[in-house]
Tab-separated table of C-alpha atoms and ligand atoms in Angstrom:
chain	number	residue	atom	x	y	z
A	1407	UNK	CA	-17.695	-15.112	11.768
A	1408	UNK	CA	-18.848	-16.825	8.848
A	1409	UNK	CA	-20.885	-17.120	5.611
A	1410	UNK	CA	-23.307	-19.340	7.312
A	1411	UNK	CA	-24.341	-16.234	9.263
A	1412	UNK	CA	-23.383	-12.884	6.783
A	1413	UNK	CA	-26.323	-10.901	9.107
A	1414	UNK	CA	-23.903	-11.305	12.079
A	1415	UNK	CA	-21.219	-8.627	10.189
A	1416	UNK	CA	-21.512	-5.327	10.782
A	1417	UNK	CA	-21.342	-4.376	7.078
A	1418	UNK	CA	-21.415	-6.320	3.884
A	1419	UNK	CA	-20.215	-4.797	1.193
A	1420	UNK	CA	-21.548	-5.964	-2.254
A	1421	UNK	CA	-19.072	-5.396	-5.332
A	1422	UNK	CA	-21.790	-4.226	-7.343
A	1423	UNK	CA	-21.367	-4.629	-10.995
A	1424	UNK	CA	-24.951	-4.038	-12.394
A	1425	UNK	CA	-24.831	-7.431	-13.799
A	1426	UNK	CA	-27.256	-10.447	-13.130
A	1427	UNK	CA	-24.400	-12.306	-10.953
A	1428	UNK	CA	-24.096	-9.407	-8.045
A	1429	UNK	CA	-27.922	-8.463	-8.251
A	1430	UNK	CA	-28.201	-12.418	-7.675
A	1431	UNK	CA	-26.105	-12.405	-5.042
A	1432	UNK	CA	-27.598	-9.060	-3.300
A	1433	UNK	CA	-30.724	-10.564	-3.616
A	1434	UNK	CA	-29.847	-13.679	-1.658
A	1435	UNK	CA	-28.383	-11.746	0.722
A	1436	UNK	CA	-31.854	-9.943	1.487
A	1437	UNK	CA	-33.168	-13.375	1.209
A	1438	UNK	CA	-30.728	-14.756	4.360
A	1439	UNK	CA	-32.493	-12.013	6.190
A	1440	UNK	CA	-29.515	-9.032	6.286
A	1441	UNK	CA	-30.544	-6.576	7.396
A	1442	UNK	CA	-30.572	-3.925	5.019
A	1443	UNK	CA	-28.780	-1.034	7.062
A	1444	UNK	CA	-25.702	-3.634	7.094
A	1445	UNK	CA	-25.293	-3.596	3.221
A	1446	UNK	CA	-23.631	-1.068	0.639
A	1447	UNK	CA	-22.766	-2.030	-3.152
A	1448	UNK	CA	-20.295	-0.467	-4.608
A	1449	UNK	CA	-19.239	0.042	-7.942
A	1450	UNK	CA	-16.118	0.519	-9.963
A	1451	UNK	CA	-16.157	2.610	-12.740
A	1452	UNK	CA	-13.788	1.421	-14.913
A	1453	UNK	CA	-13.640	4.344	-17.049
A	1454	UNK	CA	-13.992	6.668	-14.252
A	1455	UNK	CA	-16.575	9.090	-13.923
A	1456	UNK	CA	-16.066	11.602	-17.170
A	1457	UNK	CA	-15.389	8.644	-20.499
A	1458	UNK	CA	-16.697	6.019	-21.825
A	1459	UNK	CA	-13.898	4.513	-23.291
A	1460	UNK	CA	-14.498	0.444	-22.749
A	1461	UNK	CA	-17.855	0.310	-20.509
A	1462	UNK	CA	-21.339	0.673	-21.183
A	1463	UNK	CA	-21.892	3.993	-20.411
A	1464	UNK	CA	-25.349	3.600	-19.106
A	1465	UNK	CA	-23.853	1.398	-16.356
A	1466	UNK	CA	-23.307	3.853	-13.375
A	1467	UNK	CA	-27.180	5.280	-13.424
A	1468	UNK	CA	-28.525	1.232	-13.472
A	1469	UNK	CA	-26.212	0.241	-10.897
A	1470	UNK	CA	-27.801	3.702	-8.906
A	1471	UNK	CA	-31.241	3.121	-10.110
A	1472	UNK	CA	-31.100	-0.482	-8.635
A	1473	UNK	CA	-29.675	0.956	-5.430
A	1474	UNK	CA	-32.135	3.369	-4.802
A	1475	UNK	CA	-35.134	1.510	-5.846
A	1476	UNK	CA	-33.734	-1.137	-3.128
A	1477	UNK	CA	-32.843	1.458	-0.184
A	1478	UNK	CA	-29.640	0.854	-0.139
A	1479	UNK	CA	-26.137	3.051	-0.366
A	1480	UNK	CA	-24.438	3.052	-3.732
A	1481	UNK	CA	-20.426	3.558	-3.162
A	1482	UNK	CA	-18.663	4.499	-6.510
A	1483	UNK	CA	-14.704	3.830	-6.997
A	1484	UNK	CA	-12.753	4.515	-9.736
A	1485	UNK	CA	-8.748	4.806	-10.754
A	1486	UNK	CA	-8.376	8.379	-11.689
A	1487	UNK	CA	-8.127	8.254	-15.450
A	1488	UNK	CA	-9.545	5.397	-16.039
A	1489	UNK	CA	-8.579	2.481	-18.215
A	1490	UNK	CA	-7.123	4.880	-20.552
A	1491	UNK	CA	-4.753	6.175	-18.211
A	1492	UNK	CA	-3.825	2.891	-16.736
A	1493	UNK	CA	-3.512	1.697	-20.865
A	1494	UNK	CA	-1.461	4.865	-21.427
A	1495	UNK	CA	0.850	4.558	-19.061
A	1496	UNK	CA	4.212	5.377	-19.869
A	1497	UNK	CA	6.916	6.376	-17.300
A	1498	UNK	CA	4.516	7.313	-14.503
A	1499	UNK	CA	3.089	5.641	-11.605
A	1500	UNK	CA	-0.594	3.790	-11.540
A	1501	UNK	CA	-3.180	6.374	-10.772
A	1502	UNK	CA	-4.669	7.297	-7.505
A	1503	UNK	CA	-8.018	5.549	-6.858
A	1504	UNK	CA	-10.608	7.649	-5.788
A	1505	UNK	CA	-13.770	6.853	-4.017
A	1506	UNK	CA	-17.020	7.645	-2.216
A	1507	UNK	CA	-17.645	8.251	1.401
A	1508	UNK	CA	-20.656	7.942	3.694
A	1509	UNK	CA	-19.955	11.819	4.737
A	1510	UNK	CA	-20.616	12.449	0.785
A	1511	UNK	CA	-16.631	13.864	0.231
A	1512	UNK	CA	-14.247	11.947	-2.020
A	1513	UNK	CA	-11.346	9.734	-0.623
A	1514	UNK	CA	-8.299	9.810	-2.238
A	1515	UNK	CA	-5.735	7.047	-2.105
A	1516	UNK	CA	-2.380	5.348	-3.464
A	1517	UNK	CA	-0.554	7.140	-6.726
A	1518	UNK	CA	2.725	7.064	-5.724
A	1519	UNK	CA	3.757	3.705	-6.370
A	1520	UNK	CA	6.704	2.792	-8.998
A	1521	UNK	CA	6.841	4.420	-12.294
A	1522	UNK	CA	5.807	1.949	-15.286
A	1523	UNK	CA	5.033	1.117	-18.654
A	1524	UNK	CA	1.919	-0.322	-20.224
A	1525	UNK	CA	1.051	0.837	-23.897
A	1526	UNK	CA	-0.763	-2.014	-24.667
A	1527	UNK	CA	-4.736	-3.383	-23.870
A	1528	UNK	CA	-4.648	-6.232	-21.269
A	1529	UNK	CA	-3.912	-9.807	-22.857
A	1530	UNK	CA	-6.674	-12.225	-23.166
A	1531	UNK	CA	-6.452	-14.410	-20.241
A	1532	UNK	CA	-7.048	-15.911	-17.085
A	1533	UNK	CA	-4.151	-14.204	-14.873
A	1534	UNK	CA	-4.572	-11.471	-13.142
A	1535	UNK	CA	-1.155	-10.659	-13.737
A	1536	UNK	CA	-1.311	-9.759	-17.896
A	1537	UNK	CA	-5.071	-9.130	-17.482
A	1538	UNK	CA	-3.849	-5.896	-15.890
A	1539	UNK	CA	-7.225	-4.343	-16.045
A	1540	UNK	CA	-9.434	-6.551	-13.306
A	1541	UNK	CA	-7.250	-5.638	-10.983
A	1542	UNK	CA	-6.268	-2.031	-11.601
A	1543	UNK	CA	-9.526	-0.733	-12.400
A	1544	UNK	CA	-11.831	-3.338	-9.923
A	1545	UNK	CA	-10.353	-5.935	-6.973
A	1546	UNK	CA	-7.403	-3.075	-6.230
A	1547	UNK	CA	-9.596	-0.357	-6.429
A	1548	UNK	CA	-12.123	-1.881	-4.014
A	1549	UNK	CA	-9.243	-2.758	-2.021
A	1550	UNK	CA	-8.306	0.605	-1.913
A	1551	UNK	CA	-11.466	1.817	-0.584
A	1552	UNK	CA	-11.283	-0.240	2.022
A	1553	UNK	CA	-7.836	0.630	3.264
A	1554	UNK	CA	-8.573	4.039	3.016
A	1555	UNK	CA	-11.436	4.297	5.387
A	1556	UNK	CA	-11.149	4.113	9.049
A	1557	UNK	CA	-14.609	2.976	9.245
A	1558	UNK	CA	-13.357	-0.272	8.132
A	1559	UNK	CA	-11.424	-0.664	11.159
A	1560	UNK	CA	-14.122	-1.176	13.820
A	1561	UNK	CA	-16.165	-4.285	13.774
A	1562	UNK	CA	-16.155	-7.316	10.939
A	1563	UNK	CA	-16.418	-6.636	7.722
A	1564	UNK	CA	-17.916	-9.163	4.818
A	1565	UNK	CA	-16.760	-8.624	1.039
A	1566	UNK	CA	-19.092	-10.265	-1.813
A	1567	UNK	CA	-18.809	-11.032	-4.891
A	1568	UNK	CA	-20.838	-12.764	-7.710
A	1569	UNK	CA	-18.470	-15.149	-9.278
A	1570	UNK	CA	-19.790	-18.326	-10.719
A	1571	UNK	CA	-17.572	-21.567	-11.407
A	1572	UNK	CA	-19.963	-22.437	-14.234
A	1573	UNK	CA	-18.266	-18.928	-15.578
A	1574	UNK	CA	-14.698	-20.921	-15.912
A	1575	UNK	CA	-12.334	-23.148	-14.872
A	1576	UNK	CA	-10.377	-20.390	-13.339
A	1577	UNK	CA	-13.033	-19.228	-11.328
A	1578	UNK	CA	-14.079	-23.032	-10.423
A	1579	UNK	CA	-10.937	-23.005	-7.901
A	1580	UNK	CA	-11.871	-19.933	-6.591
A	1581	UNK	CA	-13.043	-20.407	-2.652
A	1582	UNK	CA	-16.036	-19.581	-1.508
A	1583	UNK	CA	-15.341	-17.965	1.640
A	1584	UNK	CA	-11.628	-16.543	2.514
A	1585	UNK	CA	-10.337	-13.791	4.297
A	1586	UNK	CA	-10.241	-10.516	2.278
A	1587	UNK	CA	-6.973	-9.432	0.961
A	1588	UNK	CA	-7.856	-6.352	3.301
A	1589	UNK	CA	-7.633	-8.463	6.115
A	1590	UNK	CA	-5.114	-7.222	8.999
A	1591	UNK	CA	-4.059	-6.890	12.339
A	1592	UNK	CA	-7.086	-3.848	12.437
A	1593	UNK	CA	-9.261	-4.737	9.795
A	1594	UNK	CA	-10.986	-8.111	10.139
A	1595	UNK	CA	-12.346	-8.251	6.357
A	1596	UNK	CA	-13.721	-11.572	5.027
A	1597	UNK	CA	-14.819	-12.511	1.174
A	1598	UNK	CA	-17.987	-14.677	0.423
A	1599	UNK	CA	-18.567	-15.952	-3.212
A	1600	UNK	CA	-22.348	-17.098	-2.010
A	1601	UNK	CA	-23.086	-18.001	-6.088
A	1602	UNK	CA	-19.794	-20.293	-6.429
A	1603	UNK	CA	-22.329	-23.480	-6.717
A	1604	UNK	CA	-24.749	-21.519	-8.908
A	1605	UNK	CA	-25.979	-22.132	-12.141
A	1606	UNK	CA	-27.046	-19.176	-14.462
A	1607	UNK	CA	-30.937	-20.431	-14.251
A	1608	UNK	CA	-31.184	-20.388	-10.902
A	1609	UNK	CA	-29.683	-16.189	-11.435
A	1610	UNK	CA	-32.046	-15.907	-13.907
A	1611	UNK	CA	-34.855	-17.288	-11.535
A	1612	UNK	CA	-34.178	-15.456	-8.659
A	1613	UNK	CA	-34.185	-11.647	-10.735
A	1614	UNK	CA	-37.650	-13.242	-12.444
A	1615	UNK	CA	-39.006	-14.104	-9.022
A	1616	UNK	CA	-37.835	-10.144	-7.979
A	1617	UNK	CA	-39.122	-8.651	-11.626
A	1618	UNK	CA	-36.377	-6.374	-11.346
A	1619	UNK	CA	-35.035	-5.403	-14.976
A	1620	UNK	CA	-31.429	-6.324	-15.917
A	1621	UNK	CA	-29.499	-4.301	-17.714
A	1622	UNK	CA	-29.985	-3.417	-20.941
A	1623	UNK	CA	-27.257	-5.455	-22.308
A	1624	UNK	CA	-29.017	-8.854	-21.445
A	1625	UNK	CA	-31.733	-7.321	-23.521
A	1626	UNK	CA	-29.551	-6.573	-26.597
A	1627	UNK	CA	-27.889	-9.965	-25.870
A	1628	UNK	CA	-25.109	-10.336	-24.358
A	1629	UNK	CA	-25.562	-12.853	-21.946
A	1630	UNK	CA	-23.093	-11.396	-19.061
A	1631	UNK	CA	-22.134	-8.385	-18.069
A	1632	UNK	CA	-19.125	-7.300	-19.275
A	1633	UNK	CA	-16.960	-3.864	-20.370
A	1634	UNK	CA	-19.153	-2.825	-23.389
A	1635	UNK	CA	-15.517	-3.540	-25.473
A	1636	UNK	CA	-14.642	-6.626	-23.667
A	1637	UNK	CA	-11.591	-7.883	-24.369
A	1638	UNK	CA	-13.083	-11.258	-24.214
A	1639	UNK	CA	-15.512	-9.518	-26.536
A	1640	UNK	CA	-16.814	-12.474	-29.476
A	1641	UNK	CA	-17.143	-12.045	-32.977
A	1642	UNK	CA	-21.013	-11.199	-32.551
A	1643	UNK	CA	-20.270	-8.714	-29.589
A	1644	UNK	CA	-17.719	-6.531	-31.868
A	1645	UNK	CA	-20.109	-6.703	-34.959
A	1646	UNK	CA	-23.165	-5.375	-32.541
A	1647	UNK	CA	-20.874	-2.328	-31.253
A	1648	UNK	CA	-19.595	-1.336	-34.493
A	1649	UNK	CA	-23.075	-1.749	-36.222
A	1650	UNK	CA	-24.921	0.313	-33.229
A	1651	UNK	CA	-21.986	2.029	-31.564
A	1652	UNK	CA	-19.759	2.717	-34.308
A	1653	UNK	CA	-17.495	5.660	-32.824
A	1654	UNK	CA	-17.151	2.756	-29.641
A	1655	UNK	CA	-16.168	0.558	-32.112
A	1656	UNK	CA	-13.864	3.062	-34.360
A	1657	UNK	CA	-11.827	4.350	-31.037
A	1658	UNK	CA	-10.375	0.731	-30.621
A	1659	UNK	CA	-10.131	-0.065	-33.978
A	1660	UNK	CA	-7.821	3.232	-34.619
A	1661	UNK	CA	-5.728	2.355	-31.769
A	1662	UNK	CA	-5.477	-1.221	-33.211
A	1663	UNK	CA	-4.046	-0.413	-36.171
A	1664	UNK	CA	-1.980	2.640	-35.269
A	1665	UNK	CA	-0.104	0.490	-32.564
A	1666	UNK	CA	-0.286	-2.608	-34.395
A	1667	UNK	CA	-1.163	-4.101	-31.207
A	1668	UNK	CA	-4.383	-5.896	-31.432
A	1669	UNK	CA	-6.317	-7.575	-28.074
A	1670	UNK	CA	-6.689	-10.523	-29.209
A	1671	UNK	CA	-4.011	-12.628	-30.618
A	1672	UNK	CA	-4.710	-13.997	-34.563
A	1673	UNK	CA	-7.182	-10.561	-35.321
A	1674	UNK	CA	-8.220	-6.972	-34.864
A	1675	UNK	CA	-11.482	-6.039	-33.697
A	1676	UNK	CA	-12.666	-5.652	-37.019
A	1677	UNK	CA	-11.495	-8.870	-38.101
A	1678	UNK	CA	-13.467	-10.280	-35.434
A	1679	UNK	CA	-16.557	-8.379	-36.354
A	1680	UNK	CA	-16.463	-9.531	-39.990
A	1681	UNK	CA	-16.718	-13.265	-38.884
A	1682	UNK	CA	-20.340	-12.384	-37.240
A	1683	UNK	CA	-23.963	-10.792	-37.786
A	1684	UNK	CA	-24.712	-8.668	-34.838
A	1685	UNK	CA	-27.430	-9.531	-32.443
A	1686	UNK	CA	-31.019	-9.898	-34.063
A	1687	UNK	CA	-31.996	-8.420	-30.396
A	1688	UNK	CA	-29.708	-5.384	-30.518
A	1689	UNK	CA	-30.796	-4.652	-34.299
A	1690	UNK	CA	-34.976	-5.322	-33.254
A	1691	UNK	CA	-34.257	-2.564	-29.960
A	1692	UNK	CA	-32.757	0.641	-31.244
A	1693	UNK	CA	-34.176	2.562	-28.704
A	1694	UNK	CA	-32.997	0.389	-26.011
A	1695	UNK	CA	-29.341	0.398	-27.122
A	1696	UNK	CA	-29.614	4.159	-27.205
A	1697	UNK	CA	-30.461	4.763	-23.569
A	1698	UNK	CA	-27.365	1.783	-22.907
A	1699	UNK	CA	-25.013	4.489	-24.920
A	1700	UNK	CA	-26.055	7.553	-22.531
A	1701	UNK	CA	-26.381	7.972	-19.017
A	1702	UNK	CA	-29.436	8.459	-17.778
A	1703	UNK	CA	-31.574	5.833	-16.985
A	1704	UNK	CA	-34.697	6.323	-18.291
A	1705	UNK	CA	-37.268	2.892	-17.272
A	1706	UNK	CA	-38.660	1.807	-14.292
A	1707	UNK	CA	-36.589	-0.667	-12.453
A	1708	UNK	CA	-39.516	-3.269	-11.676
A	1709	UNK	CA	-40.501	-4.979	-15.045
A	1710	UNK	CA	-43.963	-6.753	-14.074
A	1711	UNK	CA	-44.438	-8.520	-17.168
A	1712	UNK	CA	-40.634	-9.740	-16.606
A	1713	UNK	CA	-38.985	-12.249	-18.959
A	1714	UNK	CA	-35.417	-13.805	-19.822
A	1715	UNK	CA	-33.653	-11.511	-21.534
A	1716	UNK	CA	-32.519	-12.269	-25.135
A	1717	UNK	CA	-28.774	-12.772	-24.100
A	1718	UNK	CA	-29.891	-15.526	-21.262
A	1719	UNK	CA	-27.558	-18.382	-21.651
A	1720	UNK	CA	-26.215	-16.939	-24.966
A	1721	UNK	CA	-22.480	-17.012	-25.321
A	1722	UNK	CA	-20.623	-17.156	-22.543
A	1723	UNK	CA	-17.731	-14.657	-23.730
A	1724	UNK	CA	-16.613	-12.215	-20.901
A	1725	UNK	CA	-13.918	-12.760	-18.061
A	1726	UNK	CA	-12.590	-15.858	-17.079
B	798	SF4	S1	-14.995	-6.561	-18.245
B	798	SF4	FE1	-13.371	-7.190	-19.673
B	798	SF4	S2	-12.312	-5.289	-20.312
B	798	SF4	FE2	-13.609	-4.777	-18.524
B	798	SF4	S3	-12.226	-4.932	-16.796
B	798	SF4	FE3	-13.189	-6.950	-16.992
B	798	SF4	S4	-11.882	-8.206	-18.328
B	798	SF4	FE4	-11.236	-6.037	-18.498
């Protein structure tokens, strides 16, 4: 099997993040002529299901508005807890990960793995191995949800995901097509980066040339779609959430100073704020940035007068 034909998998599973780089990537997938009974998105909740600790909480209903308004399942996955249990840890083992199942029950896997100690937010950086959170709360849980359905044991499997190299350097020697880390002796599970060679207009083009909406934080301008309190977050991004989301804001602020452990290096989140205005965008769409604090989603997914968003190749802060 192979990228050059993803329709020949029995399933492709889309890690679905709600932001412009999967729905770019679902959308060329459609485009290559899958057939849409072969593909499911799923999403991680990084919070989990019940708090809204670092995400946007709006998130989960856009990422199930999108789904349903294309006909397609919507998986969700989450580590039980969250990324404040996985930040709290202290003595006790990483979470199970819990996930969604075709039947409509809840799978339940891992949790009993070695007791450990975090305490602190994930460092600012490109490996995976300080940045705890990317792969606690999104490329293990996936992984998890994988391994922990027997459905993923008959026929081929394709994995996709939206990273860009134009995103960083680390993600510039990332392969396009690999097998999964899922992969085994009864799992044949490959991975497909189909937007490594992208740029962000030709994203931006292909959403236009759909008219579906992006999510409201393009709108309100942040140009990618990150946690809502990044920890890549820029100056700008932490004055807009503590001018419009200011008990967001205060709840990582507190734990700032009461640990004296900051995310980034040289300054605390307010620190960071202080050096920026918030976004013009955010401040103009009050309404907008309400419905991105709640969870329901509210608007209609096609936009038929569509144009760029406001945070369309704005700063590029947000993984690496
Ligand atoms: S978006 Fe930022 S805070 Fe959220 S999981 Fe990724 S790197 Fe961590």
């Amino acid at each position: 099997m192979s990228p050059l034909d993803p329709g020949g998998y029995d399933r492709v599973v889309v890690a679905f993040s709600g932001g412009k780089d999967s729905l770019a990537a679902l959308l060329h997938l459609l485009d290559l002529g899958v057939r849409i009974e072969r593909i499911e998105l799923h999403h991680h909740e990084v919070d989990g299901p019940s708090d809204t600790y670092m995400d946007w909480p709006i998130t989960p209903a856009y990422v199930a508005a999108v789904a349903a308004h294309l006909g397609l399942p919507l998986y969700r996955s989450w580590r039980e807890g969250g990324f404040r249990r996985e930040m709290d840890r202290d003595g006790t083992p990483t979470a199970p990960v819990l996930f969604d199942t075709p039947d409509g029950r809840l799978g339940r896997a891992g949790g009993a793995g070695p007791a450990g100690v975090r305490g602190r937010f994930p460092q600012v950086s490109a490996d995976l191995s300080v940045r705890w959170c990317s792969p606690a709360l999104k490329i293990d849980v996936l992984a998890a949800a994988i391994r922990g359905q027997a459905r993923f044991e008959t026929g081929c499997t394709l994995v996709v995901t939206g990273e860009r190299a134009e995103e960083s350097p680390a993600r510039a020697r990332y392969r396009p097509f690999e097998r999964h880390r899922t992969s085994c002796g009864r799992r044949t599970v490959d991975h497909w980066r189909p937007l490594l060679a992208w740029n962000e207009a030709s994203v931006w083009a292909r959403i236009g040339a759909a008219a579906l909406r992006p999510h409201p934080a393009y709108s309100l301008g942040w140009s990618r779609l990150s946690c809502r309190c990044c920890i890549f977050g820029s100056p700008a991004q932490w004055a807009t959430i503590r001018a419009l989301y200011p008990a967001a804001f205060a709840v990582i602020a507190d734990r700032e100073a009461r640990t004296g452990r900051t995310i980034q290096h040289r300054a605390s989140v307010v620190a960071l704020a202080d050096r920026a205005l918030p976004y013009p965008a955010a401040l103009a769409q009050l309404e907008l940035a309400a419905m991105a604090a709640g969870r329901e989603w509210t608007l209609p997914v096609i936009e038929p007068n569509w144009s760029l968003p406001a945070g369309a190749f704005g700063e590029a802060a947000g993984p690496t």
